[in-house]
CSV table of C-alpha atoms in Angstrom, one decimal:
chain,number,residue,atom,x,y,z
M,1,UNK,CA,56.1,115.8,17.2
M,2,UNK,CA,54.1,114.5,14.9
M,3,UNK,CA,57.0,114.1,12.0
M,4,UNK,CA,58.8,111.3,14.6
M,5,UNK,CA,57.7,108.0,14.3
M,6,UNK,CA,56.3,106.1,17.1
M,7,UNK,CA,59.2,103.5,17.1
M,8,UNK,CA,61.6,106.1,18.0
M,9,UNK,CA,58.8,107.8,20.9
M,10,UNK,CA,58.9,104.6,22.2
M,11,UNK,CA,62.6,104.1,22.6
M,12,UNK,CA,63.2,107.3,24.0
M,13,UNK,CA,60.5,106.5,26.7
M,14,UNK,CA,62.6,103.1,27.4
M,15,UNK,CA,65.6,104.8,27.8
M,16,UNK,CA,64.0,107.7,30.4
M,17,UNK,CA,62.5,104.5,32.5
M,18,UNK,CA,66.1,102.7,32.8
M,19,UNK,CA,67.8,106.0,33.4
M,20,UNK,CA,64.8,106.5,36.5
M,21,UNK,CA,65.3,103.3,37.9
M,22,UNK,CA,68.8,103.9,38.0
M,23,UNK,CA,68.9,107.1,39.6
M,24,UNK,CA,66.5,105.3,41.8
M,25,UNK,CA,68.7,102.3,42.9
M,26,UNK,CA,72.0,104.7,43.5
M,27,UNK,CA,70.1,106.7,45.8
M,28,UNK,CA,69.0,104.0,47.9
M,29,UNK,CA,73.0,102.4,47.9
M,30,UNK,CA,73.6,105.4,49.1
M,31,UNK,CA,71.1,105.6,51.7
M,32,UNK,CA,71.9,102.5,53.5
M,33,UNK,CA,75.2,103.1,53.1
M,34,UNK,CA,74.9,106.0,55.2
M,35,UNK,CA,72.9,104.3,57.5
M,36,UNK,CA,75.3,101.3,58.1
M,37,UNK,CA,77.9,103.9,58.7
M,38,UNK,CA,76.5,105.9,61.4
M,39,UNK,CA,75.3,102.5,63.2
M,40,UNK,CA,78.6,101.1,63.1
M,41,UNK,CA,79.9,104.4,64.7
M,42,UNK,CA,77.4,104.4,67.3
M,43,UNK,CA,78.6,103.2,70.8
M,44,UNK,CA,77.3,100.4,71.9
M,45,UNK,CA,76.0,101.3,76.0
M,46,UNK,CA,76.6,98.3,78.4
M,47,UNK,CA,74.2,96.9,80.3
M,48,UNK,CA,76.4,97.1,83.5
M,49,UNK,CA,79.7,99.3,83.8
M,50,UNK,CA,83.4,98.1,83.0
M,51,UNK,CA,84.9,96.4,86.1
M,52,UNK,CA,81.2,95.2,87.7
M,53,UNK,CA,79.3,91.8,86.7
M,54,UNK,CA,76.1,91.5,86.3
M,55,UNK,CA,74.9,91.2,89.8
M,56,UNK,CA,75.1,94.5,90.1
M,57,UNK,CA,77.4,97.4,91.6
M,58,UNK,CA,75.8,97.5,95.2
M,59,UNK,CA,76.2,93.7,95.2
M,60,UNK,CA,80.3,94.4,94.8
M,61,UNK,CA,80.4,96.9,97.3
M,62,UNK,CA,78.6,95.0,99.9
M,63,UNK,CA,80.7,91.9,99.1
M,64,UNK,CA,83.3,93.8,101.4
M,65,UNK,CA,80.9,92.2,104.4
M,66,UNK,CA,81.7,88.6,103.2
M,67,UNK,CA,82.8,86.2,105.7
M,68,UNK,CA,86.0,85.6,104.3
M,69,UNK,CA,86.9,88.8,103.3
M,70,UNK,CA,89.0,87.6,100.2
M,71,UNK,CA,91.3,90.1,98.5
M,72,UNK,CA,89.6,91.3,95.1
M,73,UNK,CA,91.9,90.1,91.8
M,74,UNK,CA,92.4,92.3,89.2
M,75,UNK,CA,91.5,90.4,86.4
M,76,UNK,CA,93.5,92.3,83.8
M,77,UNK,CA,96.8,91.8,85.0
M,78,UNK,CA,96.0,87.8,84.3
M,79,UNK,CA,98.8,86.3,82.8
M,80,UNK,CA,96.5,85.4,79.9
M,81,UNK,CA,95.9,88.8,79.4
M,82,UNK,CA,99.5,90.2,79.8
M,83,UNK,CA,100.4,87.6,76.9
M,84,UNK,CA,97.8,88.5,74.3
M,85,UNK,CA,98.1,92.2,74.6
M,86,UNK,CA,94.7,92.1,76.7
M,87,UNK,CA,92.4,89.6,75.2
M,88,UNK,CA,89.1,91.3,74.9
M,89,UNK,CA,87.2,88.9,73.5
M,90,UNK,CA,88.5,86.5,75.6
M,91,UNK,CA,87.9,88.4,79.3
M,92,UNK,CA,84.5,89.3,77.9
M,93,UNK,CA,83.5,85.5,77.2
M,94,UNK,CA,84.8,84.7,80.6
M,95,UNK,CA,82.6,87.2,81.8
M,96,UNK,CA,79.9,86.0,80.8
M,97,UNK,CA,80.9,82.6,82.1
M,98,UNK,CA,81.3,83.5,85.5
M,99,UNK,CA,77.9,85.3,85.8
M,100,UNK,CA,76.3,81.6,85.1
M,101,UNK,CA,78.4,79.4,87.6
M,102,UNK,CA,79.0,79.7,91.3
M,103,UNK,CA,81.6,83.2,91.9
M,104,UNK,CA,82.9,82.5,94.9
M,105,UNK,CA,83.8,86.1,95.2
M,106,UNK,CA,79.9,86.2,95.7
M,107,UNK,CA,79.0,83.1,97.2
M,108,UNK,CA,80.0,81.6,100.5
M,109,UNK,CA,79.1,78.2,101.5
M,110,UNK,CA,81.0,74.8,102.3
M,111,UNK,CA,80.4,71.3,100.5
M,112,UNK,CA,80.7,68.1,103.2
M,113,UNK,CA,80.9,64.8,103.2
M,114,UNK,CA,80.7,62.2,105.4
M,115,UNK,CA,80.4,58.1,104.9
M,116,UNK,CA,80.8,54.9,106.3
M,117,UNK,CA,80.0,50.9,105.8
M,118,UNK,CA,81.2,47.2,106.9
M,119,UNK,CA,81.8,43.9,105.0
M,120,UNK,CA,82.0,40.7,106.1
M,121,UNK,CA,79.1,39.0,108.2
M,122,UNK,CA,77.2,42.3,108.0
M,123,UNK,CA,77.0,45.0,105.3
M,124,UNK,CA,76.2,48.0,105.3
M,125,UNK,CA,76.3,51.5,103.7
M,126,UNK,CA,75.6,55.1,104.6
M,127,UNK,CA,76.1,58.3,103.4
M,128,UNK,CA,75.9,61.8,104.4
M,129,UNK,CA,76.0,65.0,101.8
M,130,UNK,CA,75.3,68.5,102.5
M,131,UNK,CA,75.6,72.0,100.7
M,132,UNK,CA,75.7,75.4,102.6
M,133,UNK,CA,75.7,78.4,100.2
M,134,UNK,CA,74.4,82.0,101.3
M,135,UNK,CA,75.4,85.3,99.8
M,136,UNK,CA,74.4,89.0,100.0
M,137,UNK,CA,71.5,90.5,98.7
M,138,UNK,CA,70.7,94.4,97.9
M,139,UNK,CA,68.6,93.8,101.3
M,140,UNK,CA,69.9,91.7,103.3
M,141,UNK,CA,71.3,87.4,103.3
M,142,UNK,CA,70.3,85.0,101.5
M,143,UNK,CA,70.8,80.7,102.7
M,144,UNK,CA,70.4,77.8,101.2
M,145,UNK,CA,71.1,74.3,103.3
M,146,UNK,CA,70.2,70.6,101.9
M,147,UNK,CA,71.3,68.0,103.6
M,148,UNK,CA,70.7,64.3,102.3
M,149,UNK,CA,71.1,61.2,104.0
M,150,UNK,CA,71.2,57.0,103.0
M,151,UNK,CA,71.5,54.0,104.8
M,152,UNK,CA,71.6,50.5,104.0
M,153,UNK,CA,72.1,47.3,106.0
M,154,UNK,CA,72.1,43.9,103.9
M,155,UNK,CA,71.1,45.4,100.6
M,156,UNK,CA,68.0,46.4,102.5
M,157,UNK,CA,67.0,50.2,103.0
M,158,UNK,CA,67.1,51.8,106.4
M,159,UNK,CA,67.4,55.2,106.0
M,160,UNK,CA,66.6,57.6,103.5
M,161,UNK,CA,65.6,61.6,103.5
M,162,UNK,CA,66.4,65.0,102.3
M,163,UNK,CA,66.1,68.1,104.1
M,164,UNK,CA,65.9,71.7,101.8
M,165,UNK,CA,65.9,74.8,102.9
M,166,UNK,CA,65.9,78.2,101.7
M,167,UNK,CA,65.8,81.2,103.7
M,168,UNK,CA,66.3,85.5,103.5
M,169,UNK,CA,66.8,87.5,106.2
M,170,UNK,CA,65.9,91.6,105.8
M,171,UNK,CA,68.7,93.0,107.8
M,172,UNK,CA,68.7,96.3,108.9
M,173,UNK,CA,72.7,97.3,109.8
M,174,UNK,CA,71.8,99.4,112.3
M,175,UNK,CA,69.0,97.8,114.5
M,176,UNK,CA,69.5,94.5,116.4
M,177,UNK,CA,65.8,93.9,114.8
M,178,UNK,CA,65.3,92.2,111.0
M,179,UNK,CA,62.6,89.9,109.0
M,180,UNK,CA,63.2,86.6,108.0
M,181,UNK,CA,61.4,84.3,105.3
M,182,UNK,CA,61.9,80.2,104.9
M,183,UNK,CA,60.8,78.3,102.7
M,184,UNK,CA,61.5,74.3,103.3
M,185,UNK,CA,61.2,70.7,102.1
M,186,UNK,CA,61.4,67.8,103.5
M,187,UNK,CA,61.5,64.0,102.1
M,188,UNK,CA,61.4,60.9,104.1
M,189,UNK,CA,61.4,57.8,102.6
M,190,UNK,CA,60.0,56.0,106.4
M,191,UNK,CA,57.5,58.7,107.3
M,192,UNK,CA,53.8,58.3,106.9
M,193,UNK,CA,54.3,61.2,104.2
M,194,UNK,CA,56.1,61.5,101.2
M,195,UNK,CA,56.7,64.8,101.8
M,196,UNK,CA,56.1,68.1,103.8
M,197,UNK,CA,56.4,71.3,102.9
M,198,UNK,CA,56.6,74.4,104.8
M,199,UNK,CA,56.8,78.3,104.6
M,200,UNK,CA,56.9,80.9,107.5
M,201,UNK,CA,58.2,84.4,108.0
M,202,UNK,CA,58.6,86.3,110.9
M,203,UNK,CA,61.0,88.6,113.1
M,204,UNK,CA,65.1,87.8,114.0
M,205,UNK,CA,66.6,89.7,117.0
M,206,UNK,CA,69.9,89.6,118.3
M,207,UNK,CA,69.7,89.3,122.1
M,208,UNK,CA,73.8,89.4,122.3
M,209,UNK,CA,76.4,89.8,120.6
M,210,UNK,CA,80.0,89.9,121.0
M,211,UNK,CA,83.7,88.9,119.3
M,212,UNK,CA,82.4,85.4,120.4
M,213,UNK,CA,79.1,84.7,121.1
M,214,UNK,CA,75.6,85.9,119.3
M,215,UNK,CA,72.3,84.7,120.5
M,216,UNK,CA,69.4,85.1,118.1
M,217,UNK,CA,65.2,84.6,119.0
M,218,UNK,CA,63.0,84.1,116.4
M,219,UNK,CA,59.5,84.6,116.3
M,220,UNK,CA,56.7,84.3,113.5
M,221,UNK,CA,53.9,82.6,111.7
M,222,UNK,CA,53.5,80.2,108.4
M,223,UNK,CA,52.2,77.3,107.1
M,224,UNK,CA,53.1,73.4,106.6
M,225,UNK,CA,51.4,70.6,104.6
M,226,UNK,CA,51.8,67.0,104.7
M,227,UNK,CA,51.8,65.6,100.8
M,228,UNK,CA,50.6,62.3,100.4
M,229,UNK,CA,49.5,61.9,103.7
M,230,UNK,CA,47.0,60.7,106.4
M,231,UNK,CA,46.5,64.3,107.4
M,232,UNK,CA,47.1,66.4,103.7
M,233,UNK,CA,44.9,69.6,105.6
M,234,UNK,CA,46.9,72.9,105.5
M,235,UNK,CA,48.3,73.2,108.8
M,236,UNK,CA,48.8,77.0,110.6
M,237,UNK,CA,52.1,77.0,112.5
M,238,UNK,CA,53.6,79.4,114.8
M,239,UNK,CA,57.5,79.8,115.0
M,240,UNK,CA,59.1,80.1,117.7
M,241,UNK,CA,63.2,79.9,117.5
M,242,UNK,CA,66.4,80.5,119.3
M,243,UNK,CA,70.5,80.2,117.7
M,244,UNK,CA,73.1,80.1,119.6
M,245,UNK,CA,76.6,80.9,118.0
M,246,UNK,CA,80.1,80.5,119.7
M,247,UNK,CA,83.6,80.8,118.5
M,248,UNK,CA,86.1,78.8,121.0
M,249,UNK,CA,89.3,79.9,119.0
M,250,UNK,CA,90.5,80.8,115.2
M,251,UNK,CA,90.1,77.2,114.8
M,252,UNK,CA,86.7,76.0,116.7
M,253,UNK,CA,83.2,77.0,116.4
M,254,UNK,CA,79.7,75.6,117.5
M,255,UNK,CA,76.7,76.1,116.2
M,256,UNK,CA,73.0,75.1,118.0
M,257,UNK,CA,69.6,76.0,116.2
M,258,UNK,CA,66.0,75.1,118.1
M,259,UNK,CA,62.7,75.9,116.1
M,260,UNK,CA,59.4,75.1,117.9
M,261,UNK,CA,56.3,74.9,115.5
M,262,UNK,CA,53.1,74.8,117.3
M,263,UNK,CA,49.9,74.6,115.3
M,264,UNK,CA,47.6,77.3,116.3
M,265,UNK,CA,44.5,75.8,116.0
M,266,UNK,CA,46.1,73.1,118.9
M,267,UNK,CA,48.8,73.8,120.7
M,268,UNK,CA,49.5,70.1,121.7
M,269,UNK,CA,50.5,69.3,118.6
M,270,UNK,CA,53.4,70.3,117.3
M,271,UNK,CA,57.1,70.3,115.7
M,272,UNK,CA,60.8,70.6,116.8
M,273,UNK,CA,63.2,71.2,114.8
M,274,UNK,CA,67.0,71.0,116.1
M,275,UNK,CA,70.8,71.3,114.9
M,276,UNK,CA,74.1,70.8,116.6
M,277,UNK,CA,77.4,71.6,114.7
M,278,UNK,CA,80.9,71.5,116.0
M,279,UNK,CA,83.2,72.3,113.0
M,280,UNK,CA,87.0,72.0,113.5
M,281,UNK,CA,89.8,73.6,111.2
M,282,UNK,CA,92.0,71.7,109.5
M,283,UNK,CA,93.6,73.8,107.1
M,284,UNK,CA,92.7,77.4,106.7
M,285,UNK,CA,94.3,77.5,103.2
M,286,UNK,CA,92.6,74.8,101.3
M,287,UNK,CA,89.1,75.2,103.3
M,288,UNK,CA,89.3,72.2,105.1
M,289,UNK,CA,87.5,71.3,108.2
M,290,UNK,CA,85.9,68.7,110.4
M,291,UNK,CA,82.2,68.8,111.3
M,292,UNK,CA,80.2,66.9,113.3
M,293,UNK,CA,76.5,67.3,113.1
M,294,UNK,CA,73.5,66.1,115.1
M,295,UNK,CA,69.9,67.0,113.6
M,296,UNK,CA,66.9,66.1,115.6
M,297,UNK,CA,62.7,66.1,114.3
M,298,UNK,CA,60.3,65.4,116.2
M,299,UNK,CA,56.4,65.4,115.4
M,300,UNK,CA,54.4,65.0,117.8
M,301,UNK,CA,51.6,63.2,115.2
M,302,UNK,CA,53.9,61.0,113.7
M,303,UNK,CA,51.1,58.4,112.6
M,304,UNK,CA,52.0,54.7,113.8
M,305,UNK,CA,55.4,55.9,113.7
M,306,UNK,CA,58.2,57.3,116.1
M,307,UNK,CA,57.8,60.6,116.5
M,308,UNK,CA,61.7,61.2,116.6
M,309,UNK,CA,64.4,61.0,114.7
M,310,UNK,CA,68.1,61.4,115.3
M,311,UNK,CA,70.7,61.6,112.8
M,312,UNK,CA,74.2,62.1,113.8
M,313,UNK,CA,77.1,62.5,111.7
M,314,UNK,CA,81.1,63.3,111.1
M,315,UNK,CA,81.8,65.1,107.8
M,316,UNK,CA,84.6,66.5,106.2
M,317,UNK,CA,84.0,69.8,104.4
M,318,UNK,CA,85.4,71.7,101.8
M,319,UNK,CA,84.9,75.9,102.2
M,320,UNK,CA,84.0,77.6,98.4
């Protein structure tokens, strides 16, 4: 060693460094290369299986009990996907579509409307809108209502509330005996509130029951507040309820709901709440019908105001 110079040492140690890095790069190619390859192989698992959305496949199964009973559509014999060979890509983004709007193969509901006005010596203006939706649950139904009302006479305000509710009954399929939950708001524009909220919960029983007729009692405890009130204490309410259900014909139904709220602390002051609905079919295959509603409040504290109000209407309304 010592006869080579240290110019040539030095060059031979250069060469040994490249030739490590080298060896050192192609290994790693090659390592990601395999890796890349077995996760491109890998399947991917779904979230939910082929066929079922989202929502579950006890959701699909129990959609059998829907009202309307609809006939399933098979989605790959579409006409879209007969032409393109089935479009994966394309039924997969419409999956994912329907699982964020309203499926009406989930969902059943109705949208009415209802208006009327006059011109001449006297105008006036008023509007009725209301959505129904409910569906089925892993446990039971789920309801939403709002119904939301505006008058005017001479460009002046004469009427003007909302009512919300949202409800979920625990049914049990084979006992005439299930829970309910409610949760509910409620805006008028000509109460001594802005607004009251309310939430209760409680047992639903089925006193009858037959190809035309149900009867349903109601009984249980909650809650209601006044916001922006006289009275803005949190107020203990009892529930006390009764529906009554009746099917005429194919074409005819009624519908009349009584809640009773009582506050427990007083008895003689208290709440009514009241519906009346008669709903005539128009035409079974575009969902059309004719309803006419009557909802009733009374308070028995109204606060220098009425304590009832009456609201009456005729709607046409669209089935989803």
């Amino acid at each position: 060693m010592n006869g080579i110079s240290p110019s040539i040492c030095s060059n031979v140690r250069a060469h040994l460094f490249q030739m490590i890095q080298s060896v050192r790069a192609v290994l790693l190619c090659a390592v990601l290369l395999c890796t890349s390859t077995s996760i491109a192989q890998e399947q991917v698992t779904p979230l939910h299986a082929d066929g079922w959305r989202a929502i579950g496949k006890s959701m699909q199964e129990r959609s059998a009990f829907n009202r309307r009973q609809q006939p399933q559509v098979n989605k790959s014999e579409s006409p879209r996907d007969i032409d393109s060979g089935g479009d994966l890509a394309y039924s997969t983004a419409q999956e994912q579509i329907d699982d964020w709007i309203l499926d009406r193969d989930v969902w059943d509901g109705s949208i009415s409307m209802g208006t009327d006005g006059t011109r001449g010596n006297s105008e006036t203006e008023r509007i009725h809108g209301q959505v129904e939706l409910e569906r089925l649950t892993r446990c039971g139904l789920l309801e939403l209502e709002l119904d939301y009302i505006r008058s005017d006479a001479n460009d002046q305000l004469t009427k003007h509330h909302a009512l919300f509710e949202l409800s979920h009954q625990w049914i049990r399929e084979d006992s005439p005996t299930s829970w309910f939950g409610e949760f509910g708001i409620e805006y008028d524009e000509f109460k001594a509130f802005d607004m009251r909220l309310k939430a209760n919960g409680g047992i639903d029983r089925t006193l009858f029951k037959s190809e035309r007729n149900t009867i349903i009692s109601r009984f249980g405890a909650g809650v209601s507040k006044e916001v922006n009130g006289p009275d803005d204490r949190v107020v203990p309410e009892a529930v006390f309820g009764l529906d009554y259900a009746h099917s005429k014909d194919d074409f005819q139904t009624w519908q009349i709901q009584f809640e009773y709220f009582p506050d427990w602390t007083d008895f003689t002051e208290f709440r009514i709440e009241a519906r009346v609905e008669w709903e005539v079919i128009l035409d079974k295959d575009y969902g059309l019908s004719l309803k006419m509603l009557g909802i009733d409040r009374y308070d028995s504290t109204p606060i220098n105001r009425k304590p009832n109000d009456l609201t009456y209407s005729i709607l046409l309304s669209w089935k989803l």
